[in-house]
CSV table of C-alpha atoms (C1' of nucleotides) in Angstrom, one decimal:
chain,number,residue,atom,x,y,z
A,1,MET,CA,-18.4,-19.7,-15.5
A,2,SER,CA,-17.0,-16.4,-16.3
A,3,ILE,CA,-19.4,-13.7,-15.0
A,4,VAL,CA,-19.4,-10.5,-16.9
A,5,ARG,CA,-22.9,-9.2,-15.7
A,6,LYS,CA,-23.0,-6.6,-12.9
A,7,ILE,CA,-24.6,-8.1,-9.9
A,8,SER,CA,-26.6,-5.7,-7.8
A,9,GLU,CA,-25.7,-5.0,-4.1
A,10,SER,CA,-29.1,-6.4,-3.1
A,11,ALA,CA,-28.6,-9.6,-5.0
A,12,VAL,CA,-25.3,-10.2,-3.3
A,13,HIS,CA,-27.1,-9.6,0.0
A,14,ARG,CA,-29.8,-12.0,-0.8
A,15,LEU,CA,-27.1,-14.6,-1.9
A,16,SER,CA,-25.6,-14.3,1.6
A,17,LEU,CA,-29.2,-14.7,3.0
A,18,TYR,CA,-29.7,-18.0,0.8
A,19,LEU,CA,-26.4,-19.4,2.1
A,20,ARG,CA,-27.5,-18.7,5.7
A,21,ILE,CA,-30.7,-20.5,5.0
A,22,LEU,CA,-29.0,-23.5,3.3
A,23,GLU,CA,-26.7,-23.8,6.3
A,24,ASP,CA,-29.7,-24.2,8.6
A,25,LEU,CA,-31.3,-26.7,6.2
A,26,GLU,CA,-28.0,-28.7,6.3
A,27,SER,CA,-28.1,-28.8,10.1
A,28,GLU,CA,-31.7,-30.0,9.8
A,29,GLN,CA,-30.4,-32.9,7.6
A,30,ARG,CA,-32.5,-31.8,4.7
A,31,GLU,CA,-31.5,-33.1,1.2
A,32,THR,CA,-33.4,-30.8,-1.0
A,33,VAL,CA,-35.1,-27.4,-1.0
A,34,SER,CA,-37.5,-25.6,-3.5
A,35,SER,CA,-37.3,-22.1,-4.5
A,36,GLU,CA,-40.7,-21.7,-2.9
A,37,GLU,CA,-39.5,-22.9,0.6
A,38,MET,CA,-36.3,-20.7,0.2
A,39,SER,CA,-38.4,-17.7,-0.4
A,40,GLY,CA,-40.6,-18.5,2.7
A,41,ARG,CA,-37.5,-18.4,4.9
A,42,SER,CA,-36.1,-15.4,3.4
A,43,ALA,CA,-38.2,-12.2,2.7
A,44,THR,CA,-38.5,-12.6,-1.1
A,45,THR,CA,-40.4,-14.4,-3.7
A,46,ALA,CA,-39.8,-17.9,-5.2
A,47,ALA,CA,-39.2,-16.3,-8.6
A,48,GLN,CA,-36.7,-13.8,-7.2
A,49,VAL,CA,-34.7,-16.7,-5.7
A,50,ARG,CA,-34.8,-18.5,-9.0
A,51,LYS,CA,-33.5,-15.5,-10.9
A,52,ASP,CA,-30.7,-14.6,-8.4
A,53,LEU,CA,-29.5,-18.1,-8.7
A,54,SER,CA,-29.8,-18.2,-12.5
A,55,LEU,CA,-27.4,-15.3,-12.7
A,56,PHE,CA,-24.6,-17.8,-11.9
A,57,GLY,CA,-25.7,-20.9,-13.6
A,58,SER,CA,-28.4,-23.6,-13.5
A,59,PHE,CA,-28.2,-25.5,-10.0
A,60,GLY,CA,-31.7,-27.0,-9.8
A,61,LYS,CA,-33.5,-30.0,-11.2
A,62,ARG,CA,-37.0,-29.3,-12.5
A,63,GLY,CA,-39.8,-30.9,-10.4
A,64,TRP,CA,-37.3,-31.7,-7.7
A,65,GLY,CA,-35.8,-28.6,-6.4
A,66,TYR,CA,-32.2,-27.8,-5.2
A,67,ASP,CA,-29.7,-30.2,-3.6
A,68,VAL,CA,-29.0,-28.4,-0.2
A,69,ALA,CA,-25.4,-29.3,0.1
A,70,ASP,CA,-24.6,-28.6,-3.6
A,71,LEU,CA,-26.1,-25.4,-3.7
A,72,ALA,CA,-24.4,-24.2,-0.6
A,73,GLY,CA,-21.2,-25.2,-1.9
A,74,ARG,CA,-22.0,-23.2,-5.0
A,75,LEU,CA,-22.9,-20.1,-3.2
A,76,ARG,CA,-19.9,-20.3,-1.0
A,77,LYS,CA,-17.7,-20.4,-4.0
A,78,ILE,CA,-19.9,-17.6,-5.7
A,79,LEU,CA,-19.2,-15.4,-2.5
A,80,GLY,CA,-15.5,-16.1,-2.4
A,81,LEU,CA,-15.8,-18.3,0.8
A,82,ASP,CA,-14.1,-21.4,-0.9
A,83,ARG,CA,-10.6,-19.9,-0.1
A,84,GLN,CA,-9.0,-18.1,2.8
A,85,TRP,CA,-8.7,-14.3,3.0
A,86,ARG,CA,-6.1,-12.7,5.1
A,87,VAL,CA,-7.5,-10.0,7.2
A,88,ALA,CA,-6.0,-7.4,9.5
A,89,LEU,CA,-8.1,-5.7,12.2
A,90,VAL,CA,-7.3,-2.0,12.7
A,91,GLY,CA,-8.7,-0.7,16.0
A,92,ALA,CA,-8.3,-2.7,19.2
A,93,GLY,CA,-11.3,-1.1,20.8
A,94,ARG,CA,-14.7,-2.5,21.7
A,95,ILE,CA,-15.9,-3.3,18.2
A,96,GLY,CA,-12.6,-4.7,17.4
A,97,SER,CA,-12.8,-7.0,20.5
A,98,ALA,CA,-16.3,-8.0,19.7
A,99,LEU,CA,-15.4,-9.0,16.3
A,100,VAL,CA,-12.4,-11.1,17.4
A,101,GLU,CA,-14.2,-12.7,20.4
A,102,TYR,CA,-17.1,-13.6,18.1
A,103,GLY,CA,-14.7,-15.8,16.2
A,104,GLY,CA,-16.9,-17.1,13.5
A,105,PHE,CA,-14.7,-15.6,11.0
A,106,GLY,CA,-11.9,-18.3,10.8
A,107,GLU,CA,-14.6,-20.9,10.0
A,108,ARG,CA,-15.9,-18.8,7.2
A,109,GLY,CA,-12.5,-18.3,5.6
A,110,TYR,CA,-11.4,-15.0,7.0
A,111,ASP,CA,-8.2,-15.4,8.8
A,112,VAL,CA,-7.4,-12.4,11.1
A,113,VAL,CA,-3.5,-12.4,10.9
A,114,ALA,CA,-2.7,-9.1,12.6
A,115,ILE,CA,-4.2,-6.4,14.8
A,116,PHE,CA,-3.2,-2.8,15.0
A,117,ASP,CA,-4.0,0.2,17.1
A,118,SER,CA,-2.7,3.8,17.4
A,119,ASP,CA,-3.1,3.8,21.1
A,120,ALA,CA,0.3,3.1,22.8
A,121,SER,CA,-1.4,1.7,25.9
A,122,LYS,CA,-3.1,-0.9,23.9
A,123,VAL,CA,0.0,-1.9,21.8
A,124,GLY,CA,1.7,-5.0,23.1
A,125,GLU,CA,-1.6,-6.5,24.5
A,126,LYS,CA,-2.3,-10.2,23.5
A,127,TRP,CA,-5.6,-10.7,21.7
A,128,GLY,CA,-6.4,-14.2,20.8
A,129,GLY,CA,-3.0,-15.2,20.2
A,130,LEU,CA,-2.0,-12.0,18.4
A,131,ARG,CA,0.0,-9.2,19.6
A,132,VAL,CA,-1.5,-5.6,19.1
A,133,ARG,CA,0.9,-3.8,17.0
A,134,ASP,CA,1.6,-0.2,16.3
A,135,ILE,CA,-0.3,1.3,13.4
A,136,GLY,CA,3.1,2.5,12.2
A,137,GLU,CA,4.2,-0.9,11.3
A,138,PHE,CA,1.0,-1.6,9.2
A,139,GLU,CA,2.5,-1.3,5.8
A,140,GLU,CA,5.6,-3.6,6.6
A,141,VAL,CA,3.5,-6.2,8.4
A,142,ALA,CA,0.4,-6.1,6.0
A,143,SER,CA,2.8,-6.8,3.1
A,144,GLU,CA,4.7,-9.5,4.8
A,145,GLN,CA,1.5,-11.2,5.9
A,146,SER,CA,-0.2,-10.6,2.4
A,147,VAL,CA,-3.1,-8.8,4.0
A,148,GLU,CA,-6.1,-8.4,1.6
A,149,ILE,CA,-8.7,-7.2,3.8
A,150,VAL,CA,-8.8,-4.6,6.4
A,151,ILE,CA,-11.6,-4.3,9.0
A,152,LEU,CA,-11.6,-0.8,10.2
A,153,ALA,CA,-12.9,-0.2,13.7
A,154,ILE,CA,-11.7,3.1,14.6
A,155,PRO,CA,-13.4,6.3,15.6
A,156,VAL,CA,-14.0,8.9,12.9
A,157,GLU,CA,-11.4,11.2,13.9
A,158,ALA,CA,-8.7,8.6,13.5
A,159,VAL,CA,-9.7,7.8,10.1
A,160,PRO,CA,-7.4,10.3,8.0
A,161,SER,CA,-4.0,9.2,9.6
A,162,VAL,CA,-4.9,5.5,9.6
A,163,MET,CA,-5.9,5.5,6.0
A,164,GLU,CA,-2.5,6.9,5.1
A,165,HIS,CA,-1.0,3.7,6.2
A,166,VAL,CA,-3.7,1.5,4.7
A,167,ASP,CA,-3.6,3.2,1.4
A,168,ARG,CA,0.1,2.5,0.8
A,169,ALA,CA,-0.1,-1.1,1.6
A,170,GLY,CA,-2.0,-2.4,-1.3
A,171,VAL,CA,-5.1,-3.6,0.6
A,172,ARG,CA,-7.7,-4.7,-1.7
A,173,GLY,CA,-10.9,-4.5,0.4
A,174,ILE,CA,-12.1,-2.6,3.6
A,175,LEU,CA,-14.8,-3.3,5.9
A,176,ASN,CA,-15.5,-0.1,7.4
A,177,PHE,CA,-17.1,0.6,10.8
A,178,ALA,CA,-16.3,4.3,11.1
A,179,PRO,CA,-19.6,6.3,10.2
A,180,THR,CA,-17.8,8.2,7.5
A,181,LYS,CA,-17.3,7.6,3.7
A,182,LEU,CA,-13.8,6.6,3.0
A,183,LYS,CA,-11.6,8.0,0.2
A,184,VAL,CA,-10.0,5.0,-1.1
A,185,PRO,CA,-7.5,4.5,-4.2
A,186,GLU,CA,-9.0,3.3,-7.4
A,187,GLY,CA,-9.8,-0.4,-7.1
A,188,VAL,CA,-10.2,-0.8,-3.4
A,189,ALA,CA,-13.5,-2.3,-2.3
A,190,VAL,CA,-15.2,-0.8,0.6
A,191,LYS,CA,-18.3,-2.0,2.4
A,192,ASP,CA,-19.8,-0.1,5.4
A,193,VAL,CA,-21.4,-1.2,8.4
A,194,ASN,CA,-23.3,1.6,9.9
A,195,MET,CA,-25.4,1.4,12.9
A,196,VAL,CA,-26.2,5.0,13.1
A,197,MET,CA,-27.7,4.8,9.7
A,198,GLU,CA,-29.8,1.6,10.3
A,199,LEU,CA,-31.0,3.3,13.6
A,200,GLU,CA,-31.9,6.4,11.6
A,201,ALA,CA,-33.8,4.2,8.8
A,202,LEU,CA,-35.7,2.8,11.9
A,203,SER,CA,-36.7,5.9,13.4
A,204,PHE,CA,-37.7,7.1,9.9
A,205,ALA,CA,-39.8,4.2,9.4
A,206,LEU,CA,-41.5,4.6,12.8
A,207,SER,CA,-42.2,8.3,12.2
A,208,GLN,CA,-43.8,7.4,8.9
A,209,GLU,CA,-46.1,5.3,10.5
A,210,ASP,CA,-47.0,7.8,13.0
A,211,GLY,CA,-47.7,10.4,10.1
A,212,GLU,CA,-49.8,8.1,8.4
A,213,ARG,CA,-52.0,7.3,11.3
B,1,MET,CA,-46.4,17.6,4.9
B,2,SER,CA,-48.2,14.3,4.7
B,3,ILE,CA,-46.0,11.8,2.9
B,4,VAL,CA,-47.7,9.0,1.1
B,5,ARG,CA,-45.3,7.9,-1.3
B,6,LYS,CA,-43.1,5.1,-0.4
B,7,ILE,CA,-39.6,5.9,0.1
B,8,SER,CA,-37.0,3.4,-1.0
B,9,GLU,CA,-34.4,1.9,1.5
B,10,SER,CA,-31.6,3.3,-0.4
B,11,ALA,CA,-33.0,6.9,-0.4
B,12,VAL,CA,-33.4,6.7,3.2
B,13,HIS,CA,-29.7,5.8,3.6
B,14,ARG,CA,-28.9,8.6,1.3
B,15,LEU,CA,-30.8,11.0,3.7
B,16,SER,CA,-28.7,9.8,6.6
B,17,LEU,CA,-25.6,10.4,4.7
B,18,TYR,CA,-26.7,13.9,3.6
B,19,LEU,CA,-27.4,14.6,7.1
B,20,ARG,CA,-23.8,13.7,8.1
B,21,ILE,CA,-22.5,15.8,5.5
B,22,LEU,CA,-24.6,18.9,6.5
B,23,GLU,CA,-23.1,18.3,10.0
B,24,ASP,CA,-19.7,18.6,8.8
B,25,LEU,CA,-20.6,21.7,6.9
B,26,GLU,CA,-22.2,23.3,10.0
B,27,SER,CA,-19.0,22.5,11.9
B,28,GLU,CA,-17.1,24.1,9.1
B,29,GLN,CA,-19.4,27.3,9.5
B,30,ARG,CA,-20.6,27.0,6.1
B,31,GLU,CA,-24.0,28.9,5.3
B,32,THR,CA,-25.0,27.2,2.1
B,33,VAL,CA,-24.5,24.3,-0.1
B,34,SER,CA,-25.4,23.3,-3.5
B,35,SER,CA,-26.7,19.8,-4.5
B,36,GLU,CA,-23.5,19.8,-6.7
B,37,GLU,CA,-21.2,19.9,-3.7
B,38,MET,CA,-23.4,17.6,-1.7
B,39,SER,CA,-22.9,15.1,-4.4
B,40,GLY,CA,-19.2,15.5,-4.4
B,41,ARG,CA,-19.0,14.6,-0.8
B,42,SER,CA,-21.4,11.6,-1.0
B,43,ALA,CA,-21.1,9.0,-3.8
B,44,THR,CA,-24.1,10.3,-5.8
B,45,THR,CA,-25.1,12.9,-8.4
B,46,ALA,CA,-26.4,16.3,-7.8
B,47,ALA,CA,-29.5,15.3,-9.5
B,48,GLN,CA,-30.0,12.4,-7.1
B,49,VAL,CA,-29.6,14.9,-4.3
B,50,ARG,CA,-32.2,17.1,-5.6
B,51,LYS,CA,-34.7,14.4,-6.5
B,52,ASP,CA,-34.2,12.7,-2.9
B,53,LEU,CA,-34.8,16.1,-1.2
B,54,SER,CA,-37.9,16.9,-3.5
B,55,LEU,CA,-39.5,13.8,-2.2
B,56,PHE,CA,-40.1,15.7,1.1
B,57,GLY,CA,-40.5,19.3,-0.1
B,58,SER,CA,-38.8,22.2,-1.7
B,59,PHE,CA,-36.0,23.1,0.5
B,60,GLY,CA,-33.6,25.1,-1.5
B,61,LYS,CA,-33.4,28.6,-3.4
B,62,ARG,CA,-32.7,28.6,-7.1
B,63,GLY,CA,-29.4,30.1,-7.9
B,64,TRP,CA,-28.5,29.9,-4.5
B,65,GLY,CA,-28.4,26.4,-3.1
B,66,TYR,CA,-29.5,24.9,0.3
B,67,ASP,CA,-29.3,26.7,3.7
B,68,VAL,CA,-27.0,24.2,5.7
B,69,ALA,CA,-28.6,24.7,9.1
B,70,ASP,CA,-32.1,24.7,7.7
B,71,LEU,CA,-31.8,21.7,5.5
B,72,ALA,CA,-30.0,19.7,8.5
B,73,GLY,CA,-33.0,20.6,10.6
B,74,ARG,CA,-35.4,19.4,8.1
B,75,LEU,CA,-33.5,16.2,7.5
B,76,ARG,CA,-33.5,15.5,11.2
B,77,LYS,CA,-37.2,15.9,11.4
B,78,ILE,CA,-37.7,13.6,8.3
B,79,LEU,CA,-35.6,11.1,10.1
B,80,GLY,CA,-37.4,11.2,13.3
B,81,LEU,CA,-34.5,12.8,15.1
B,82,ASP,CA,-36.2,15.8,16.3
B,83,ARG,CA,-37.7,13.9,19.2
B,84,GLN,CA,-36.4,11.4,21.8
B,85,TRP,CA,-36.8,7.7,21.1
B,86,ARG,CA,-36.8,5.4,24.3
B,87,VAL,CA,-34.6,2.4,23.6
B,88,ALA,CA,-33.8,-0.9,25.4
B,89,LEU,CA,-30.4,-2.8,24.7
B,90,VAL,CA,-31.0,-6.4,25.0
B,91,GLY,CA,-27.5,-8.4,25.3
B,92,ALA,CA,-24.9,-7.0,27.4
B,93,GLY,CA,-22.1,-8.6,25.6
B,94,ARG,CA,-19.3,-7.1,23.5
B,95,ILE,CA,-21.3,-5.5,21.0
B,96,GLY,CA,-23.8,-4.0,23.6
B,97,SER,CA,-20.8,-2.6,25.4
B,98,ALA,CA,-19.5,-1.3,22.3
B,99,LEU,CA,-22.7,0.5,21.6
B,100,VAL,CA,-23.2,1.8,25.2
B,101,GLU,CA,-19.6,2.9,25.4
B,102,TYR,CA,-19.9,4.8,22.1
B,103,GLY,CA,-22.4,6.9,23.4
B,104,GLY,CA,-23.2,9.1,20.4
B,105,PHE,CA,-26.9,7.8,20.9
B,106,GLY,CA,-28.0,10.0,23.4
B,107,GLU,CA,-27.1,13.1,21.3
B,108,ARG,CA,-29.0,11.8,18.3
B,109,GLY,CA,-32.2,11.4,20.3
B,110,TYR,CA,-31.9,7.7,21.4
B,111,ASP,CA,-32.1,7.3,25.0
B,112,VAL,CA,-30.9,3.9,26.4
B,113,VAL,CA,-33.3,3.6,29.2
B,114,ALA,CA,-32.6,-0.1,30.1
B,115,ILE,CA,-30.2,-3.0,29.6
B,116,PHE,CA,-31.3,-6.6,29.7
B,117,ASP,CA,-29.2,-9.9,29.6
B,118,SER,CA,-30.1,-13.5,30.2
B,119,ASP,CA,-26.8,-14.4,31.8
B,120,ALA,CA,-27.3,-14.3,35.4
B,121,SER,CA,-23.5,-13.4,36.0
B,122,LYS,CA,-24.1,-10.2,34.1
B,123,VAL,CA,-27.4,-9.3,35.8
B,124,GLY,CA,-26.6,-6.6,38.2
B,125,GLU,CA,-23.8,-5.0,36.7
B,126,LYS,CA,-23.7,-1.3,36.3
B,127,TRP,CA,-23.5,0.0,32.9
B,128,GLY,CA,-23.3,3.7,32.3
B,129,GLY,CA,-25.6,4.4,35.2
B,130,LEU,CA,-28.0,1.5,34.3
B,131,ARG,CA,-28.3,-1.9,36.2
B,132,VAL,CA,-28.2,-4.8,33.8
B,133,ARG,CA,-31.6,-6.7,34.5
B,134,ASP,CA,-32.8,-10.1,33.8
B,135,ILE,CA,-34.5,-10.6,30.5
B,136,GLY,CA,-37.6,-12.1,32.4
B,137,GLU,CA,-38.2,-8.4,33.5
B,138,PHE,CA,-38.4,-7.1,30.0
B,139,GLU,CA,-42.1,-7.1,29.5
B,140,GLU,CA,-42.8,-5.3,32.7
B,141,VAL,CA,-39.8,-2.7,32.6
B,142,ALA,CA,-40.3,-2.1,28.8
B,143,SER,CA,-44.0,-1.1,29.2
B,144,GLU,CA,-43.1,0.9,32.5
B,145,GLN,CA,-40.4,2.7,30.6
B,146,SER,CA,-42.4,3.2,27.3
B,147,VAL,CA,-39.7,1.6,25.4
B,148,GLU,CA,-40.2,1.9,21.7
B,149,ILE,CA,-36.9,0.6,20.2
B,150,VAL,CA,-35.0,-2.5,21.1
B,151,ILE,CA,-31.2,-2.9,20.2
B,152,LEU,CA,-30.7,-6.8,19.9
B,153,ALA,CA,-27.3,-7.6,20.4
B,154,ILE,CA,-27.4,-11.2,21.4
B,155,PRO,CA,-26.1,-14.5,19.7
B,156,VAL,CA,-28.3,-16.3,17.3
B,157,GLU,CA,-29.2,-19.3,19.6
B,158,ALA,CA,-30.8,-16.7,22.2
B,159,VAL,CA,-33.0,-15.2,19.7
B,160,PRO,CA,-36.1,-17.4,20.0
B,161,SER,CA,-36.4,-17.2,23.8
B,162,VAL,CA,-35.7,-13.4,23.9
B,163,MET,CA,-38.2,-12.6,20.9
B,164,GLU,CA,-40.9,-14.0,23.1
B,165,HIS,CA,-40.3,-11.4,25.7
B,166,VAL,CA,-39.8,-8.7,23.2
B,167,ASP,CA,-43.0,-9.6,21.1
B,168,ARG,CA,-45.1,-9.5,24.1
B,169,ALA,CA,-44.0,-5.9,25.0
B,170,GLY,CA,-45.3,-4.0,22.1
B,171,VAL,CA,-42.1,-2.6,20.9
B,172,ARG,CA,-42.2,-1.0,17.5
B,173,GLY,CA,-39.0,-1.3,16.2
B,174,ILE,CA,-35.7,-3.5,16.5
B,175,LEU,CA,-32.3,-3.0,15.6
B,176,ASN,CA,-31.0,-6.6,15.1
B,177,PHE,CA,-27.3,-7.5,15.3
B,178,ALA,CA,-28.0,-11.2,15.3
B,179,PRO,CA,-27.2,-12.7,11.7
B,180,THR,CA,-30.7,-14.3,11.4
B,181,LYS,CA,-34.1,-13.1,10.0
B,182,LEU,CA,-36.2,-12.1,12.9
B,183,LYS,CA,-40.0,-13.1,12.9
B,184,VAL,CA,-41.9,-10.4,14.3
B,185,PRO,CA,-45.5,-9.4,14.8
B,186,GLU,CA,-47.2,-7.3,11.9
B,187,GLY,CA,-46.3,-3.7,12.4
B,188,VAL,CA,-42.8,-3.9,14.0
B,189,ALA,CA,-40.0,-2.5,12.0
B,190,VAL,CA,-36.7,-4.4,11.8
B,191,LYS,CA,-33.2,-3.2,10.5
B,192,ASP,CA,-30.4,-5.5,10.4
B,193,VAL,CA,-26.8,-4.7,11.0
B,194,ASN,CA,-24.9,-7.5,9.6
B,195,MET,CA,-21.1,-7.6,9.5
B,196,VAL,CA,-20.9,-11.2,8.1
B,197,MET,CA,-23.0,-10.1,5.2
B,198,GLU,CA,-20.9,-7.1,4.4
B,199,LEU,CA,-17.8,-9.1,4.6
B,200,GLU,CA,-19.3,-11.6,2.3
B,201,ALA,CA,-20.3,-8.9,-0.2
B,202,LEU,CA,-16.6,-7.8,0.1
B,203,SER,CA,-15.1,-11.1,-0.8
B,204,PHE,CA,-17.7,-11.5,-3.5
B,205,ALA,CA,-16.5,-8.3,-5.0
B,206,LEU,CA,-12.9,-9.1,-4.7
B,207,SER,CA,-13.5,-12.6,-6.3
B,208,GLN,CA,-15.2,-11.1,-9.1
B,209,GLU,CA,-12.4,-8.8,-9.8
B,210,ASP,CA,-10.0,-11.8,-9.7
B,211,GLY,CA,-12.4,-13.7,-12.2
B,212,GLU,CA,-12.3,-10.7,-14.7
B,213,ARG,CA,-8.6,-10.3,-14.7
C,1,DG,C1',-42.8,-46.6,-21.8
C,2,DC,C1',-46.3,-43.2,-20.9
C,3,DC,C1',-48.8,-40.0,-18.2
C,4,DG,C1',-49.4,-36.7,-14.7
C,5,DC,C1',-47.2,-33.8,-11.1
C,6,DC,C1',-44.0,-30.9,-9.8
C,7,DT,C1',-40.5,-27.1,-10.0
C,8,DT,C1',-36.9,-25.0,-12.6
C,9,DG,C1',-35.1,-21.4,-15.7
C,10,DT,C1',-36.2,-17.5,-18.5
C,11,DG,C1',-38.3,-14.4,-21.8
C,12,DA,C1',-41.3,-10.5,-21.4
C,13,DA,C1',-44.0,-7.2,-18.7
C,14,DA,C1',-44.4,-4.2,-14.8
C,15,DA,C1',-42.5,-1.5,-11.3
C,16,DT,C1',-39.1,1.0,-9.6
C,17,DC,C1',-35.0,3.8,-9.4
C,18,DT,C1',-31.7,7.0,-11.6
C,19,DT,C1',-30.0,10.3,-15.0
C,20,DC,C1',-30.9,13.8,-18.2
C,21,DA,C1',-32.2,18.3,-19.5
C,22,DC,C1',-34.3,22.4,-19.3
C,23,DA,C1',-37.6,25.9,-17.6
C,24,DA,C1',-38.3,28.5,-13.5
C,25,DT,C1',-36.4,31.8,-10.6
C,26,DA,C1',-33.4,34.0,-7.0
C,27,DT,C1',-29.2,36.8,-7.0
C,28,DT,C1',-25.7,39.8,-8.1
C,29,DA,C1',-23.4,43.3,-11.2
C,30,DG,C1',-23.8,46.9,-14.2
D,1,DC,C1',-34.2,48.0,-14.4
D,2,DT,C1',-32.1,44.6,-17.3
D,3,DA,C1',-28.7,41.1,-18.1
D,4,DA,C1',-25.9,37.6,-16.9
D,5,DT,C1',-25.3,33.8,-13.9
D,6,DA,C1',-26.2,30.1,-10.8
D,7,DT,C1',-28.8,26.5,-9.3
D,8,DT,C1',-33.2,24.4,-8.0
D,9,DG,C1',-37.3,21.3,-8.9
D,10,DT,C1',-39.0,18.2,-11.9
D,11,DG,C1',-41.4,16.0,-16.1
D,12,DA,C1',-39.6,12.5,-19.3
D,13,DA,C1',-36.3,9.2,-20.8
D,14,DG,C1',-33.3,5.6,-19.6
D,15,DA,C1',-31.7,1.9,-16.7
D,16,DT,C1',-32.1,-1.5,-13.5
D,17,DT,C1',-34.7,-4.7,-10.7
D,18,DT,C1',-38.6,-7.4,-9.7
D,19,DT,C1',-42.5,-9.9,-10.7
D,20,DC,C1',-45.3,-12.7,-13.9
D,21,DA,C1',-46.3,-16.5,-16.6
D,22,DC,C1',-45.4,-20.7,-18.8
D,23,DA,C1',-42.6,-23.7,-21.6
D,24,DA,C1',-39.1,-27.3,-20.6
D,25,DG,C1',-37.8,-31.1,-18.1
D,26,DG,C1',-37.1,-34.5,-14.6
D,27,DC,C1',-39.4,-38.0,-11.4
D,28,DG,C1',-42.4,-41.4,-9.7
D,29,DG,C1',-46.3,-44.4,-10.6
D,30,DC,C1',-48.7,-47.6,-13.3
DNA sequence: GCCGCCTTGTGAAAATCTTCACAATATTAG
DNA sequence: CTAATATTGTGAAGATTTTCACAAGGCGGC
């Protein structure tokens, strides 16, 4: 199953969504599901669901639908959730703590193996069994721990100095919470989580309504 | 300037990004900027920048570029940042606290005027000058305070009961941090901030690389 | 074993989004 | 004032994504 086609950002998001729906169905003990029902629980059409899945193979049975557990497993594999990812958290502030507390990451295959901060007063604290380390140790610890993904939960002004450490450590992906566009070496994947942008999209939508009325 | 055309999600995100770039330029005391330079600082092309802006009007001067301050002002207006929005935070947990602490919202026009939680042990705490209230008071307080936007920072399992309160209060927009698709009345806008989905998009991207190699 | 029903998988059409390419035009130099 | 230069605004072309619509199968009933 070697996939060559480029999969769009939105298709990948929908796959995540489908997986979440399937997990709900699993907890409801459902055996099968149709593209029709999947579309009802997401915000798409049945055709979209089938098209998205067909990008990766043929998982359903005609006249019958999809096996919930089987499809969930396949989506997990497609999304890279069938293995463990070694993750470092950089930034032991509020967002970082929300993430560590949330905890759901371990279950989904993301193992937080180290936590860093540049604030000397935070270094040394214990967070869920891990000691907060100085960012200066990043390169060494990250390579020792085979860190592949960094969660970057630091303020914008700290980004340049932190990124120097991160760039040198051969990390493959960054989940970026800082509201700024990261400059990263070729081959490093970045995904942004940006609540300010979403809030702006919201007030844009509301303003548009006002204008139309 | 009545806009009828439907503006795509991605175009709106780019507008936010352009505004952030313009604010950087303002702090660098720059007078003008070309679509070329804007594209260099974002991840788009100059044509894309011009096309996006042209959806709303004609803001530049040929041979000269855009006036930084003027364009920033126009984008703020387009994004609905030229007015105040009355916001309620629902969920006084880690994420909620990260948001309140972050603080940048006030400056951007989002006034957090009330905070709610369903956990009795949190009710009554003081958060940045506001008392955490019981979610049961939501409808009353939200209408009294003319709340338009709700930031929903609660766990998935709390969503159904909380949404009953929110639905009845005539809120217009929701910024949703819970990793679930909200069912909202007609006319209510929802934007999701979902770090799990972004993490999955990241591991998907990394898995794809592996597969190609 | 055959028929009727249901739902997938998928080409083709439609819609949407991005890039191209260039005329229009403001600015500056001579 | 004219020419040279720079950069916008925008139709048209190209690319991508979504929707449509239906043939291809699988399943249950008889």
